[in-house]
mmCIF file of C-alpha atoms in Angstrom:
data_model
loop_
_atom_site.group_PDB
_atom_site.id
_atom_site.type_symbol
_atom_site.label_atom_id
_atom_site.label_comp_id
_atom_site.label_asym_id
_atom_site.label_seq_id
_atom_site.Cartn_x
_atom_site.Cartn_y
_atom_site.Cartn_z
ATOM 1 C CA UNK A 1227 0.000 0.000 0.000
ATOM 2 C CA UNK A 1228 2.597 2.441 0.973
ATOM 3 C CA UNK A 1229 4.471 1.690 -2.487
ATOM 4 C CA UNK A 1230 1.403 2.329 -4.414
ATOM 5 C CA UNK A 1231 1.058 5.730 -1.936
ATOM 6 C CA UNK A 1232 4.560 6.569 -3.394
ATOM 7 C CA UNK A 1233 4.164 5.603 -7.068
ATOM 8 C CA UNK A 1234 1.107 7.886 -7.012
ATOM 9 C CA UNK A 1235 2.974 10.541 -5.331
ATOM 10 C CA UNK A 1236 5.457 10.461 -8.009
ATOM 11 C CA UNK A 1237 3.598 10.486 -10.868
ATOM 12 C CA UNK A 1238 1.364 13.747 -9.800
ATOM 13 C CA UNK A 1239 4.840 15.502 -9.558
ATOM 14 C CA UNK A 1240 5.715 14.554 -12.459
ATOM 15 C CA UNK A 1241 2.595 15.605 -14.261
ATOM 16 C CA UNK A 1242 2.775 19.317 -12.119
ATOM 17 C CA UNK A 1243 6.326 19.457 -13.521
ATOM 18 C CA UNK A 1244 5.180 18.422 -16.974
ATOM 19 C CA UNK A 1245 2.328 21.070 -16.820
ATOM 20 C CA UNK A 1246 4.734 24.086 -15.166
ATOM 21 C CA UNK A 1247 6.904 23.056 -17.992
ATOM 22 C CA UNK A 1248 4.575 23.608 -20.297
ATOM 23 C CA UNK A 1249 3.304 26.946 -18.655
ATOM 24 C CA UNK A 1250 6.960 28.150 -19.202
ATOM 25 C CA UNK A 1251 7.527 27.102 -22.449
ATOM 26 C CA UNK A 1252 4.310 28.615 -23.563
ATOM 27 C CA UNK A 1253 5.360 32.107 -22.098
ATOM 28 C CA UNK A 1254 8.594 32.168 -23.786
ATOM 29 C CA UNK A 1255 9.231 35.139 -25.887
ATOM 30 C CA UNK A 1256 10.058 33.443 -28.769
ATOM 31 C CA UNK A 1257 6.680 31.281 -28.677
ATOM 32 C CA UNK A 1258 3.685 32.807 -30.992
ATOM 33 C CA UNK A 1259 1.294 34.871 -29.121
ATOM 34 C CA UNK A 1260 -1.104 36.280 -31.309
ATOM 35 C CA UNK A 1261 -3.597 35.192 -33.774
ATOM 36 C CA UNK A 1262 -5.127 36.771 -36.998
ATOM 37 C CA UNK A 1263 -7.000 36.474 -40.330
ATOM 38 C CA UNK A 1264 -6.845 37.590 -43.881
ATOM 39 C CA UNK A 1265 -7.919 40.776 -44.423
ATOM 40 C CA UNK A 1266 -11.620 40.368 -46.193
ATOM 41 C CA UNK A 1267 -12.945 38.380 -43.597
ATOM 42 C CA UNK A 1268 -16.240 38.658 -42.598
ATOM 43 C CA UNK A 1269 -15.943 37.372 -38.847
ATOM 44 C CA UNK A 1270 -19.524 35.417 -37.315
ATOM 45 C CA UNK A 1271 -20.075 34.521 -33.695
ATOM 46 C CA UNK A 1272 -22.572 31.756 -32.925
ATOM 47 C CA UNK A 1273 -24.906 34.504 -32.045
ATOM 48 C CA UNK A 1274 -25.613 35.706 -35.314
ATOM 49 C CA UNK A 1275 -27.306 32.403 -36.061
ATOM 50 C CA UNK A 1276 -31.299 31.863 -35.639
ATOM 51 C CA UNK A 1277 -31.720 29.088 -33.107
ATOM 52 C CA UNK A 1278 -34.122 26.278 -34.296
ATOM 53 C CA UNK A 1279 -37.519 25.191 -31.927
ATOM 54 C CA UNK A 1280 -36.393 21.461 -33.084
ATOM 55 C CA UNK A 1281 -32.714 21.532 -34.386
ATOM 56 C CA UNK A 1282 -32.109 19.135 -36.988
ATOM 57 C CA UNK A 1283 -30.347 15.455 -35.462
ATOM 58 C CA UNK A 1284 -27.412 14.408 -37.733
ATOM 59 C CA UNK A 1285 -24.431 12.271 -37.232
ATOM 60 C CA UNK A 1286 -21.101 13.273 -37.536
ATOM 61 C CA UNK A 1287 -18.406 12.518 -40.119
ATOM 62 C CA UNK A 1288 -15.135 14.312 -40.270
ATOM 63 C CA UNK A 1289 -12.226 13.275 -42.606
ATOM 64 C CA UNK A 1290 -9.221 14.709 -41.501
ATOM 65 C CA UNK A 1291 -6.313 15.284 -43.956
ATOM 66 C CA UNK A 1292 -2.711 16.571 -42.836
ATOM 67 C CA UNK A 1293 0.030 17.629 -45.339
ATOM 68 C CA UNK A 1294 -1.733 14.950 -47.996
ATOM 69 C CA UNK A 1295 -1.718 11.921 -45.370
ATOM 70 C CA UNK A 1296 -5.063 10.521 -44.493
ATOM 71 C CA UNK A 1297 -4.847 11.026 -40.211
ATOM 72 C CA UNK A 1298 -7.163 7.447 -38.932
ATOM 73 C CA UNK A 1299 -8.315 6.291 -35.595
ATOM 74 C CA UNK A 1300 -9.043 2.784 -36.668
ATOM 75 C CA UNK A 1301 -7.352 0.474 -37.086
ATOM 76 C CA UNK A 1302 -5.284 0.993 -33.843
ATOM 77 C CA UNK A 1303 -2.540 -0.620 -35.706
ATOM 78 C CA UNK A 1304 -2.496 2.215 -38.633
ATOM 79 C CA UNK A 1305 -3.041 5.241 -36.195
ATOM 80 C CA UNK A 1306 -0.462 7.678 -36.501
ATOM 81 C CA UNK A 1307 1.259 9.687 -33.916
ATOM 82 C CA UNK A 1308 -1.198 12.715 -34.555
ATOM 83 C CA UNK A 1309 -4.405 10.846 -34.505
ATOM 84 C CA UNK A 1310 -5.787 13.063 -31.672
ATOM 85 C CA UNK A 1311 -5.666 15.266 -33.556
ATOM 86 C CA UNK A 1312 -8.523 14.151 -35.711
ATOM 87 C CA UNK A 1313 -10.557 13.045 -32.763
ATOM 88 C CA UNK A 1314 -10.092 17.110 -31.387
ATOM 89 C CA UNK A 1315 -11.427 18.576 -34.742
ATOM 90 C CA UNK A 1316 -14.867 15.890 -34.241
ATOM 91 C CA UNK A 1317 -15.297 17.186 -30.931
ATOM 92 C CA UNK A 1318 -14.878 20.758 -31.926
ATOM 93 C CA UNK A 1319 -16.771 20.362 -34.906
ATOM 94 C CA UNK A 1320 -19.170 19.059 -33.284
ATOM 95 C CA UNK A 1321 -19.070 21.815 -30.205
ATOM 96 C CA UNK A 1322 -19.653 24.196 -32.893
ATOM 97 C CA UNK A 1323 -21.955 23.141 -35.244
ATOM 98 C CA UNK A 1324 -24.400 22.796 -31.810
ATOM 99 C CA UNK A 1325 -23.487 26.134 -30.493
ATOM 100 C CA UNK A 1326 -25.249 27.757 -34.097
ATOM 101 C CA UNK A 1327 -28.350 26.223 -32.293
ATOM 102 C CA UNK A 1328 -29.371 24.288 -35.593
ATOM 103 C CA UNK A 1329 -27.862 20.775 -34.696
ATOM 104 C CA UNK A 1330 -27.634 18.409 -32.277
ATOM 105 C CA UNK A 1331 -24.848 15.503 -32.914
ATOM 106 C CA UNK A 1332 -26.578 11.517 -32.498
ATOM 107 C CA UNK A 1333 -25.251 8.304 -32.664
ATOM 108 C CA UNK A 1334 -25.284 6.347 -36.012
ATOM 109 C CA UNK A 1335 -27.860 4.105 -35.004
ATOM 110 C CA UNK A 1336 -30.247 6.475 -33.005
ATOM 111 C CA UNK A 1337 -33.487 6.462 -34.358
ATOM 112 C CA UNK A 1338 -34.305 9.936 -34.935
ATOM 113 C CA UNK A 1339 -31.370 10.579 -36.637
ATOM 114 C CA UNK A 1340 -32.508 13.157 -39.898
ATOM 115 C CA UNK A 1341 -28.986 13.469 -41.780
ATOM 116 C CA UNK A 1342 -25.746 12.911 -41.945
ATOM 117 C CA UNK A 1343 -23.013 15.663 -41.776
ATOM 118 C CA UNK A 1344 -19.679 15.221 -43.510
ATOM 119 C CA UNK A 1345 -16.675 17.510 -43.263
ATOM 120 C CA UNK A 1346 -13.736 16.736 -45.394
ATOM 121 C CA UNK A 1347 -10.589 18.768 -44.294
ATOM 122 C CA UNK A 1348 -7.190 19.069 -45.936
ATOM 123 C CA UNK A 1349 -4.604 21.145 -43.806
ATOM 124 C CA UNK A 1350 -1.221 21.853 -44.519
ATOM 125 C CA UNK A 1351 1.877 24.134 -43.088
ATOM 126 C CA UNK A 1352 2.182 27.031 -45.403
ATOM 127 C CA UNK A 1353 5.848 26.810 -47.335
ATOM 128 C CA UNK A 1354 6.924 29.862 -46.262
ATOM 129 C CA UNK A 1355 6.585 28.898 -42.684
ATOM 130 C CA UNK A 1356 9.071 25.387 -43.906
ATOM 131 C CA UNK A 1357 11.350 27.403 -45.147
ATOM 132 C CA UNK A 1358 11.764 29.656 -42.188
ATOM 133 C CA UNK A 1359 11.786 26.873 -39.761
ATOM 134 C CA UNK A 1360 14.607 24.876 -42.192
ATOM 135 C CA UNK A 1361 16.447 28.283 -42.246
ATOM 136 C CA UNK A 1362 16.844 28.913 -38.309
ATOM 137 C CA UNK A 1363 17.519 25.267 -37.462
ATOM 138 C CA UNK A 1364 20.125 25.346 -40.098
ATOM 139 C CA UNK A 1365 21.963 28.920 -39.003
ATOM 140 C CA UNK A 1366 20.118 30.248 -35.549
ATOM 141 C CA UNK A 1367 22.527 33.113 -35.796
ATOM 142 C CA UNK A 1368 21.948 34.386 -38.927
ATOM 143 C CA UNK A 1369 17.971 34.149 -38.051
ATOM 144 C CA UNK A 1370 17.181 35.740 -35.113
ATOM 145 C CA UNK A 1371 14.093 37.053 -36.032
ATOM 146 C CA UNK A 1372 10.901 35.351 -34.744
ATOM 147 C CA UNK A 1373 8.482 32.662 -36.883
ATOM 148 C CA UNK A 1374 5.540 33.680 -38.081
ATOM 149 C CA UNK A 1375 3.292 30.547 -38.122
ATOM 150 C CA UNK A 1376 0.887 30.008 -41.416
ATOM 151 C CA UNK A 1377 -1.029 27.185 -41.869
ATOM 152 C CA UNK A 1378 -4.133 26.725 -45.081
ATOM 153 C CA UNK A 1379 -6.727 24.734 -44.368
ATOM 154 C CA UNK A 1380 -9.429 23.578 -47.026
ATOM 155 C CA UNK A 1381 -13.157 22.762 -45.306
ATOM 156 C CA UNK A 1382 -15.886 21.173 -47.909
ATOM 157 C CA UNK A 1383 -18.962 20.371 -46.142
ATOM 158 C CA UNK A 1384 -22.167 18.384 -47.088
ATOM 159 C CA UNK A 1385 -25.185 17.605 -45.415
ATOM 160 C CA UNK A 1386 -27.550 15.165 -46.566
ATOM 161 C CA UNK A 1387 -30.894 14.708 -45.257
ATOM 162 C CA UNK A 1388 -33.049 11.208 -45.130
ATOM 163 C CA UNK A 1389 -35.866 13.277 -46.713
ATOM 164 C CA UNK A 1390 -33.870 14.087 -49.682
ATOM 165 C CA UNK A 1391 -32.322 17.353 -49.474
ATOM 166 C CA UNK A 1392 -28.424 17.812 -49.482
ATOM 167 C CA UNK A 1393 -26.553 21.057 -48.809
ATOM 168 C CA UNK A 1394 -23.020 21.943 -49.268
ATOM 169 C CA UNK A 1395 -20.757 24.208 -48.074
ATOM 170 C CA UNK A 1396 -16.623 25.108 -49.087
ATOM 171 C CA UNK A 1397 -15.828 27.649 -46.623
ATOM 172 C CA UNK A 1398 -13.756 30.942 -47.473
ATOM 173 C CA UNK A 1399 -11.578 31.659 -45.307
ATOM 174 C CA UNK A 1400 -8.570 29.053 -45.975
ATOM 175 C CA UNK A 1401 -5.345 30.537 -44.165
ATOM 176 C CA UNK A 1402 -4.519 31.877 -40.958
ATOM 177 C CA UNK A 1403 -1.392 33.423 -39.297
ATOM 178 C CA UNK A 1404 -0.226 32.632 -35.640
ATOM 179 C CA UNK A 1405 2.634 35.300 -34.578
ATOM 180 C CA UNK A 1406 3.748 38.113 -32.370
ATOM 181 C CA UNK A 1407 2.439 41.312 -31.161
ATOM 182 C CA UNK A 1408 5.671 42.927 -33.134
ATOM 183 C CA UNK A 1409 5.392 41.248 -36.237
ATOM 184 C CA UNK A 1410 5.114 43.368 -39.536
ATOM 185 C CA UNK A 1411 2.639 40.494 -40.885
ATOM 186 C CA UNK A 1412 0.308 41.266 -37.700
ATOM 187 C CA UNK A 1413 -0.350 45.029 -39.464
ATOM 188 C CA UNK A 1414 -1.794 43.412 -42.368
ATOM 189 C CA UNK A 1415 -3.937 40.961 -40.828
ATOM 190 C CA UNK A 1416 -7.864 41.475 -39.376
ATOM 191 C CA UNK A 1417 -8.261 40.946 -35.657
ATOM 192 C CA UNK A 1418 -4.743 40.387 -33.937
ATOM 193 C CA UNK A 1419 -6.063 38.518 -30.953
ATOM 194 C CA UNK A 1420 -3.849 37.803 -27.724
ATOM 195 C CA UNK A 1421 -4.292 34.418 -26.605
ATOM 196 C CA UNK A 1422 -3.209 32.258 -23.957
ATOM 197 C CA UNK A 1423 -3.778 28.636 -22.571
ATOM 198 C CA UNK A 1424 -5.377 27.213 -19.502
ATOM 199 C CA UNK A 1425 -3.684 23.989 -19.636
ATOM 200 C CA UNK A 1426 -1.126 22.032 -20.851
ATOM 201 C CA UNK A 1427 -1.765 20.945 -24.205
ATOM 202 C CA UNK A 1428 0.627 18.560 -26.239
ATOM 203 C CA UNK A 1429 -0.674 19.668 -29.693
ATOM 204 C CA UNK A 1430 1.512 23.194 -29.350
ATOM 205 C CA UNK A 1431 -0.776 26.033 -30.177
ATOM 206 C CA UNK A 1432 -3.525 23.768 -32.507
ATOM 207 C CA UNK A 1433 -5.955 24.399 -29.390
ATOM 208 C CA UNK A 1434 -5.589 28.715 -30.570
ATOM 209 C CA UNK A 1435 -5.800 27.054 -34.286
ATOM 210 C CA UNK A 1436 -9.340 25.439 -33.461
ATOM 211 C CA UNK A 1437 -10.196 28.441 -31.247
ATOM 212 C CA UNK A 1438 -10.414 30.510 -33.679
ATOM 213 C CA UNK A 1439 -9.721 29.344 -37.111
ATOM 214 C CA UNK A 1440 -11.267 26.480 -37.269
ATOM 215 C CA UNK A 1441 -14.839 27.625 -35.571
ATOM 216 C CA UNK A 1442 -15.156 30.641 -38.245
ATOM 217 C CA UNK A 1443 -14.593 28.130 -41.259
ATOM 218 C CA UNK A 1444 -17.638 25.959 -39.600
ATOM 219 C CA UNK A 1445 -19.580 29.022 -38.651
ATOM 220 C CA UNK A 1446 -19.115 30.148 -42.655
ATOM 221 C CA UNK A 1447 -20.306 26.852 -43.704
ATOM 222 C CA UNK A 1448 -23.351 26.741 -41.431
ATOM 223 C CA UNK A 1449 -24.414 30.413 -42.662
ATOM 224 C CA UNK A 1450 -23.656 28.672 -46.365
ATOM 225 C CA UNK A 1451 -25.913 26.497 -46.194
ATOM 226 C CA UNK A 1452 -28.252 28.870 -44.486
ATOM 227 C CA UNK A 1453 -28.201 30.686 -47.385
ATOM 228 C CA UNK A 1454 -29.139 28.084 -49.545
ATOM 229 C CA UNK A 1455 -32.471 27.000 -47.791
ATOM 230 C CA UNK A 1456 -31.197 25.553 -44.400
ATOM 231 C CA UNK A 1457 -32.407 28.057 -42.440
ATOM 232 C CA UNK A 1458 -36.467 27.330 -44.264
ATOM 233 C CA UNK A 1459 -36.705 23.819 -43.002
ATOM 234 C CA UNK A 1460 -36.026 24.643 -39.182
ATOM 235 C CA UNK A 1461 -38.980 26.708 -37.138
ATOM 236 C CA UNK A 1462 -36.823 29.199 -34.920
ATOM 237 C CA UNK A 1463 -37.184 29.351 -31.292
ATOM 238 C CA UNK A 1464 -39.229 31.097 -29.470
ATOM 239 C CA UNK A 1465 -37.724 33.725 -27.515
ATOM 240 C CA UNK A 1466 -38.512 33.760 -23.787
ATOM 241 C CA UNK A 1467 -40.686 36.323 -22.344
#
């Protein structure tokens, strides 16, 4: 009992050093604080959307594609070392598709399922970001300055109802910057936004990526398809008195 005591003992300081570590590494000068978008970008916040009285029950299908390799969860066998990563966009796409107030994720086999949602994503570090990394790993003294992160993203998005009707959706905004309050490329940009994090998170700074980037691509798609006749098939809901 007492060894057990110790082995647990152990292993939450390790994981307080782990996380302090973290902290640290996440505050140091030289680590990207600041997010923005293109300029042209018409920002939308889950409140712009009409909630539905009934929202529309769909499962949830994300394909996840990371510089041109297919990312799996099954197999266990074929899982890469970034599968997580796939399984955090499904929860966040799912997080935000409900927050528009039009759909609530089921099961496959639940019963009252009306659709199915599928979101096919293709993401990729931009090459100016390689070659900046390759350049200060290859001469750290001739390249002091700091990296300005850039990663594209493509988004296509189709829903398909069992009572016929299909939507789709491609998203505009494709490419987002993740920098420093001093960089030149920050003046260009729409929004700078200081960001920090609350815990220790192993994907570096993909949890600002999906903060931000990632919900305004689904939040585009949703108003999309809104656009197209979504919005007719749901009755909105009624405000409270």
């Amino acid at each position: 009992m007492k060894t057990q005591k110790n082995i647990l003992k152990l292993t939450a300081v390790a994981a307080l050093a782990l996380t302090l570590g973290a902290c640290s590494f996440y505050n140091h000068k030289d680590y990207p604080r600041e997010s923005w978008f293109k300029t042209g970008s018409q920002l939308i916040e889950a409140e712009q959307f009409q909630k539905a009285e009934n929202p529309l029950k769909v499962v949830l299908v994300v394909n996840y594609t990371w510089e041109g390799r297919p990312i799996v969860q099954e197999p266990f066998e074929d899982r890469p070392a970034d599968w997580r990563e796939q399984y955090g966009l499904w929860e966040a796409t799912k997080r935000y598709l409900q927050q528009t107030g039009q759909f609530v994720i089921v099961d496959e086999d639940n019963e009252e399922k009306q659709g199915v949602m599928t979101v096919d994503l293709s993401r990729w570090m931009d090459e100016e970001t390689k070659k900046a990394i390759a350049a200060k790993e290859a001469d750290p003294q001739s390249h002091s300055e700091k990296i300005v992160y850039e990663y594209d993203m493509t988004m296509k998005m189709n829903l398909n109802l069992l009572q016929g009707k299909a939507f789709t959706a491609a998203p505009v905004t494709d490419h987002m910057w993740i920098g420093h309050e001093d960089s030149e490329k920050r003046k260009v940009g729409l929004e700078p936004k200081r960001f920090t994090f609350s815990y220790f998170n192993n994907m570096d700074f993909h949890t600002e990526f999906v903060r931000r980037f990632y919900k305004q691509m689904v939040f585009e798609g949703v108003k999309e398809m809104d656009d197209k006749g979504l919005s007719a098939l749901l009755v909105p809901k009624k405000e409270q008195k």
